[in-house]
C-alpha positions as a printed NumPy array, in Angstrom:
array([[-19.288, -52.685,  16.326],
       [-19.446, -49.945,  18.948],
       [-15.71 , -49.323,  18.593],
       [-16.087, -48.991,  14.843],
       [-18.909, -46.483,  15.229],
       [-16.814, -44.561,  17.743],
       [-14.233, -43.834,  15.049],
       [-16.58 , -43.492,  12.087],
       [-18.757, -40.791,  13.646],
       [-15.986, -38.136,  13.937],
       [-14.817, -38.996,  10.425],
       [-18.335, -38.501,   9.121],
       [-18.547, -35.101,  10.817],
       [-15.224, -34.057,   9.276],
       [-16.407, -35.26 ,   5.886],
       [-19.621, -33.266,   6.158],
       [-17.671, -30.15 ,   7.144],
       [-15.296, -30.526,   4.225],
       [-18.207, -31.14 ,   1.895],
       [-19.971, -28.012,   3.105],
       [-16.789, -25.988,   2.658],
       [-16.305, -27.282,  -0.888],
       [-19.921, -26.625,  -1.752],
       [-19.667, -23.105,  -0.35 ],
       [-16.586, -22.384,  -2.427],
       [-18.21 , -23.808,  -5.554],
       [-21.25 , -21.564,  -5.117],
       [-19.259, -18.434,  -4.288],
       [-20.337, -15.695,  -4.517],
       [-24.007, -15.977,  -3.693],
       [-24.308, -12.897,  -1.444],
       [-22.962,  -9.365,  -1.049],
       [-19.177,  -9.007,  -0.726],
       [-17.72 ,  -6.367,   1.604],
       [-14.457,  -4.669,   0.653],
       [-12.946,  -3.05 ,   3.754],
       [-10.913,   0.119,   3.204],
       [ -8.96 ,   0.945,   6.386],
       [ -8.912,   4.681,   5.616],
       [-11.491,   7.49 ,   5.334],
       [-13.576,   8.002,   2.191],
       [-12.202,  10.154,  -0.603],
       [ -8.499,   9.296,  -0.402],
       [ -6.491,   7.487,  -3.1  ],
       [ -6.926,   4.037,  -1.514],
       [-10.673,   4.554,  -1.201],
       [-10.921,   5.639,  -4.842],
       [ -8.889,   2.642,  -6.023],
       [-11.094,   0.33 ,  -3.943],
       [-14.305,   1.728,  -5.408],
       [-13.022,   1.271,  -8.952],
       [-12.041,  -2.327,  -8.157],
       [-15.32 ,  -2.994,  -6.323],
       [-17.403,  -1.829,  -9.27 ],
       [-15.416,  -3.986, -11.675],
       [-15.618,  -7.051,  -9.439],
       [-19.349,  -6.579,  -8.989],
       [-19.83 ,  -6.625, -12.75 ],
       [-17.577,  -9.654, -13.244],
       [-18.906, -11.738, -10.35 ],
       [-22.567, -10.82 , -10.642],
       [-22.826,  -9.827,  -6.973],
       [-22.835,  -6.492,  -5.189],
       [-19.447,  -5.478,  -3.778],
       [-19.791,  -2.741,  -1.161],
       [-16.952,  -0.603,   0.206],
       [-16.849,  -0.269,   3.995],
       [-14.476,   2.384,   5.389],
       [-13.05 ,   1.312,   8.759],
       [-10.413,   3.964,   9.369],
       [ -8.063,   4.465,  12.283],
       [ -4.731,   3.527,  13.867],
       [ -2.766,   3.802,  10.653],
       [ -4.887,   1.211,   8.863],
       [ -4.795,  -1.298,  11.721],
       [ -8.473,  -1.158,  12.71 ],
       [ -9.685,  -2.279,   9.297],
       [ -6.951,  -4.894,   8.957],
       [ -7.727,  -6.398,  12.358],
       [-11.435,  -6.519,  11.49 ],
       [-10.79 ,  -8.503,   8.313],
       [ -8.247, -10.793,   9.995],
       [-10.995, -11.853,  12.442],
       [-13.716, -12.175,   9.795],
       [-15.114, -15.503,   8.615],
       [-12.823, -16.916,   5.894],
       [-15.556, -17.378,   3.318],
       [-14.577, -14.854,   0.645],
       [-17.194, -12.275,   1.589],
       [-14.889,  -9.917,   3.517],
       [-11.908,  -8.418,   1.681],
       [ -9.166,  -6.036,   2.808],
       [ -7.576,  -3.358,   0.669],
       [ -4.074,  -3.406,   2.122],
       [ -1.431,  -0.743,   1.532],
       [  2.26 ,  -0.069,   2.07 ],
       [  1.33 ,   0.836,   5.655],
       [  0.412,  -2.774,   6.404],
       [  3.973,  -3.805,   5.581],
       [  5.426,  -0.915,   7.593],
       [  3.131,  -1.419,  10.592],
       [  4.53 ,  -4.89 ,  11.215],
       [  7.656,  -3.335,  12.736],
       [  6.319,   0.093,  13.63 ],
       [  3.655,  -1.192,  16.063],
       [  4.577,  -3.639,  18.812],
       [  1.113,  -4.868,  19.806],
       [ -0.725,  -5.679,  16.57 ],
       [ -3.526,  -8.223,  16.748],
       [ -2.782,  -9.417,  13.217],
       [  0.235, -10.335,  11.099],
       [  0.207,  -9.082,   7.51 ],
       [  2.115, -12.185,   6.408],
       [  0.19 , -14.915,   8.255],
       [ -3.297, -13.607,   9.12 ],
       [ -4.432, -13.344,   5.504],
       [ -4.463, -15.104,   2.163],
       [ -2.951, -12.905,  -0.572],
       [ -5.205, -12.395,  -3.6  ],
       [ -3.432,  -9.872,  -5.832],
       [ -1.836,  -6.495,  -6.035],
       [ -4.176,  -3.717,  -7.138],
       [ -2.07 ,  -0.645,  -7.847],
       [  1.45 ,   0.647,  -7.416],
       [  2.901,   4.107,  -7.908],
       [  5.909,   6.228,  -7.044],
       [  6.293,   9.107,  -4.689],
       [  7.97 ,  12.236,  -6.005],
       [ 10.803,  14.115,  -4.283],
       [  9.861,  17.797,  -4.074],
       [ 11.603,  20.772,  -2.489],
       [ 10.696,  24.305,  -1.547],
       [ 11.118,  26.457,  -4.653],
       [ 14.032,  28.518,  -3.313],
       [ 16.16 ,  25.651,  -1.965],
       [ 18.435,  26.025,  -4.967],
       [ 18.849,  22.382,  -6.008],
       [ 17.876,  20.963,  -9.384],
       [ 18.571,  17.254,  -8.931],
       [ 19.095,  14.553,  -6.326],
       [ 22.884,  14.777,  -6.312],
       [ 22.705,  18.508,  -5.591],
       [ 20.28 ,  17.771,  -2.753],
       [ 22.673,  15.22 ,  -1.244],
       [ 25.604,  17.622,  -1.601],
       [ 23.651,  20.411,   0.102],
       [ 22.519,  18.087,   2.911],
       [ 26.135,  17.133,   3.597],
       [ 27.479,  20.694,   3.54 ],
       [ 24.673,  22.689,   5.187],
       [ 25.448,  24.214,   8.591],
       [ 21.972,  23.284,   9.81 ],
       [ 20.383,  19.931,   8.855],
       [ 17.873,  20.071,   6.024],
       [ 14.314,  19.215,   7.031],
       [ 11.846,  16.882,   5.358],
       [  8.098,  16.824,   5.867],
       [  5.821,  13.798,   5.956],
       [  2.11 ,  13.142,   6.272],
       [  2.752,  11.438,   9.628],
       [  5.111,   9.237,  11.611],
       [  5.56 ,   5.84 ,  10.   ],
       [  3.806,   6.749,   6.756],
       [  5.402,   5.898,   3.41 ],
       [  6.123,   9.621,   2.99 ],
       [  8.23 ,   9.386,   6.152],
       [ 10.048,   6.095,   5.687],
       [ 10.825,   6.566,   1.988],
       [ 12.789,   9.663,   3.034],
       [ 14.468,   7.744,   5.857],
       [ 15.522,   5.106,   3.322],
       [ 16.959,   7.933,   1.213],
       [ 18.793,   9.305,   4.266],
       [ 20.353,   5.914,   4.931],
       [ 21.393,   5.157,   1.361],
       [ 22.709,   8.682,   0.695],
       [ 24.642,   8.888,   3.954],
       [ 22.864,  12.055,   5.086],
       [ 20.58 ,  12.993,   7.971],
       [ 17.714,  15.287,   7.074],
       [ 15.516,  16.062,  10.085],
       [ 11.98 ,  14.665,  10.039],
       [  9.055,  17.062,  10.544],
       [  5.791,  15.058,  10.761],
       [  2.416,  16.602,   9.925],
       [ -1.167,  15.451,  10.24 ],
       [ -1.688,  14.713,   6.568],
       [  0.003,  15.845,   3.38 ],
       [ -1.964,  19.082,   2.847],
       [ -0.42 ,  21.059,   5.751],
       [  2.994,  19.597,   4.92 ],
       [  2.778,  20.834,   1.34 ],
       [  1.624,  24.243,   2.541],
       [  4.818,  24.565,   4.581],
       [  6.984,  23.283,   1.712],
       [  5.56 ,  25.969,  -0.549],
       [  5.902,  28.539,   2.228],
       [  9.56 ,  27.686,   2.773],
       [  9.197,  26.401,   6.349],
       [ 10.374,  22.894,   5.372],
       [ 12.92 ,  21.906,   2.733],
       [ 11.961,  18.553,   1.22 ],
       [  9.092,  16.074,   0.975],
       [  8.597,  12.629,  -0.548],
       [  4.941,  12.869,  -1.515],
       [  2.342,  11.339,  -3.806],
       [  2.401,  12.48 ,  -7.41 ],
       [ -1.316,  13.206,  -7.406],
       [ -0.938,  15.711,  -4.567],
       [  2.349,  17.248,  -5.682],
       [  2.465,  17.595,  -9.461],
       [ -0.152,  20.37 ,  -9.831],
       [  1.975,  22.582,  -7.543],
       [  5.15 ,  21.593,  -9.377],
       [  3.567,  22.654, -12.665],
       [  2.6  ,  25.989, -11.088],
       [  6.193,  26.557,  -9.952],
       [  5.308,  26.405,  -6.255],
       [  7.529,  23.355,  -5.638],
       [ 10.499,  21.82 ,  -7.45 ],
       [ 10.389,  18.134,  -8.416],
       [ 13.705,  16.271,  -8.452],
       [ 12.95 ,  12.58 ,  -9.03 ],
       [ 10.502,   9.735,  -8.536],
       [ 11.025,   6.91 ,  -6.053],
       [ 10.083,   3.954,  -8.265],
       [ 12.464,   1.669, -10.156],
       [ 11.143,   2.967, -13.49 ],
       [ 10.119,   6.423, -14.641],
       [  6.46 ,   7.296, -14.258],
       [  4.295,   7.799, -17.363],
       [  2.695,  10.677, -15.447],
       [  6.034,  12.541, -15.385],
       [  8.339,  10.885, -17.936],
       [ 10.939,  13.667, -17.769],
       [ 11.596,  13.055, -14.077],
       [ 14.441,  10.576, -13.443],
       [ 14.264,   7.862, -10.825],
       [ 16.38 ,   8.256,  -7.702],
       [ 18.318,   5.164,  -8.78 ],
       [ 19.121,   6.815, -12.121],
       [ 20.69 ,   9.758, -10.343],
       [ 23.304,   7.555,  -8.691],
       [ 21.583,   6.073,  -5.634],
       [ 21.577,   2.581,  -7.123],
       [ 19.028,   0.154,  -5.725],
       [ 16.759,   2.808,  -4.229],
       [ 13.079,   1.997,  -4.695],
       [ 10.004,   2.903,  -2.674],
       [  6.431,   2.805,  -3.896],
       [  2.933,   3.334,  -2.581],
       [  0.838,   0.25 ,  -3.312],
       [ -2.587,  -1.263,  -2.728],
       [ -3.419,  -4.96 ,  -2.72 ],
       [ -6.241,  -7.322,  -1.87 ],
       [ -6.166,  -9.754,   1.075],
       [ -8.757, -12.124,   2.542],
       [ -8.83 , -13.85 ,   5.959],
       [ -6.505, -16.802,   6.497],
       [ -8.255, -20.055,   5.633],
       [-10.344, -18.676,   2.776],
       [-10.713, -21.563,   0.279],
       [ -8.136, -21.573,  -2.509],
       [-10.941, -21.873,  -5.063],
       [-12.431, -18.583,  -3.852],
       [ -9.031, -16.879,  -3.887],
       [ -8.53 , -18.133,  -7.44 ],
       [-11.918, -16.825,  -8.581],
       [-11.209, -13.427,  -7.037],
       [ -7.781, -13.277,  -8.631],
       [ -9.106, -14.199, -12.08 ],
       [-11.893, -11.621, -11.836],
       [ -9.395,  -8.946, -10.788],
       [ -7.159,  -9.795, -13.729],
       [-10.066,  -9.184, -16.1  ],
       [-11.07 ,  -5.961, -14.347],
       [ -7.565,  -4.534, -14.247],
       [ -6.913,  -5.262, -17.916],
       [ -9.677,  -2.846, -18.92 ],
       [ -8.327,   0.459, -20.334],
       [-10.961,   2.514, -18.515],
       [ -9.954,   0.986, -15.168],
       [ -6.282,   1.63 , -15.876],
       [ -7.113,   5.244, -16.74 ],
       [ -8.925,   5.698, -13.427],
       [ -5.943,   4.275, -11.547],
       [ -3.581,   6.495, -13.539],
       [ -5.611,   9.547, -12.54 ],
       [ -4.678,   8.743,  -8.925],
       [ -0.984,   8.396,  -9.81 ],
       [ -1.013,   4.575,  -9.873],
       [ -0.436,   1.771, -12.364],
       [ -2.519,  -1.411, -12.324],
       [ -0.516,  -4.082, -10.524],
       [ -2.197,  -7.486, -10.897],
       [ -0.223, -10.458,  -9.532],
       [ -0.837, -14.142,  -8.945],
       [ -1.442, -15.043,  -5.271],
       [  2.039, -16.626,  -4.869],
       [  3.713, -13.603,  -6.459],
       [  1.756, -11.228,  -4.239],
       [  2.78 , -13.245,  -1.161],
       [  6.44 , -12.9  ,  -2.148],
       [  5.908,  -9.194,  -2.762],
       [  4.333,  -8.752,   0.69 ],
       [  7.089, -10.684,   2.447],
       [  9.746,  -8.583,   0.722],
       [  7.974,  -5.342,   1.64 ],
       [  7.67 ,  -6.337,   5.303],
       [ 11.377,  -7.19 ,   5.474],
       [ 12.448,  -4.067,   3.613],
       [ 10.525,  -1.639,   5.801],
       [ 11.525,  -3.468,   8.988],
       [ 15.128,  -2.62 ,   8.158],
       [ 14.236,   1.029,   7.509],
       [ 12.256,   1.327,  10.757],
       [ 15.131,  -0.192,  12.72 ],
       [ 17.796,   2.   ,  11.103],
       [ 15.791,   5.215,  11.392],
       [ 14.419,   4.597,  14.878],
       [ 10.947,   5.555,  13.627],
       [  8.155,   5.352,  16.196],
       [  4.442,   6.103,  16.296],
       [  4.681,   8.119,  19.512]])
């Protein structure tokens, strides 16, 4: 009898734990949800997060608060969520940077592919290739031709080492067989100032930041980096259309939760997001930031993440990009 009890007691404890977990998932959400944005307030990712948080709050009947935990290229916020309790009450708004950082940083405390459960994509949008107004090129092929023939290498600006504005241009360098010289800045605003002032030749930048200056004639837009043309600038071709077949680079946001979050909670979050992101007013708010709504099932978003990590690892390796 004692031997039987010896084995039954641990099994009972496991059963109670599983029961508590199931009950917790069934009752989710019954308290405030925190959506961690790993960047400062006011930027595109923060704005997207606040739109999503408001919609989720209305759908789920619980407050969803946005908590900005900026720093280290998005790593501080990601690490915080990776270590959070996997109960569905702490969410991460991940970005392209969290795919890039996997190979850019050598000492991360988290793994974008294995430290989280994927919930869904949120938004996706292209960058736009812009040049200083007097560079004298009107399309991508002319830019490539100039880069190959110029006595001095052309220069391209970015909002910082390892950012999507940097590595999308490095991918272009590699696929076009050219070598424009990288000039990193602390943010896109000073980079655009130097593009317009003629100190730098080219930039792969967000549409939201760039298009007002393009319309004013202060910069020239050549193409967008996505696989399809952008509704925000339908007359601009894609880079792939111009002859660089297979080129694609986008800025995206997606939702992750800590590894071990119950599948039922992930499913509820995903379903709520699908409803939120199907609303025309939400899509309009995303569009105003230069993004399209990008809902996915959890398995599809996992595949998307894995592909992004692999893709940018190749670009980092080829370009020799560092964060130093």
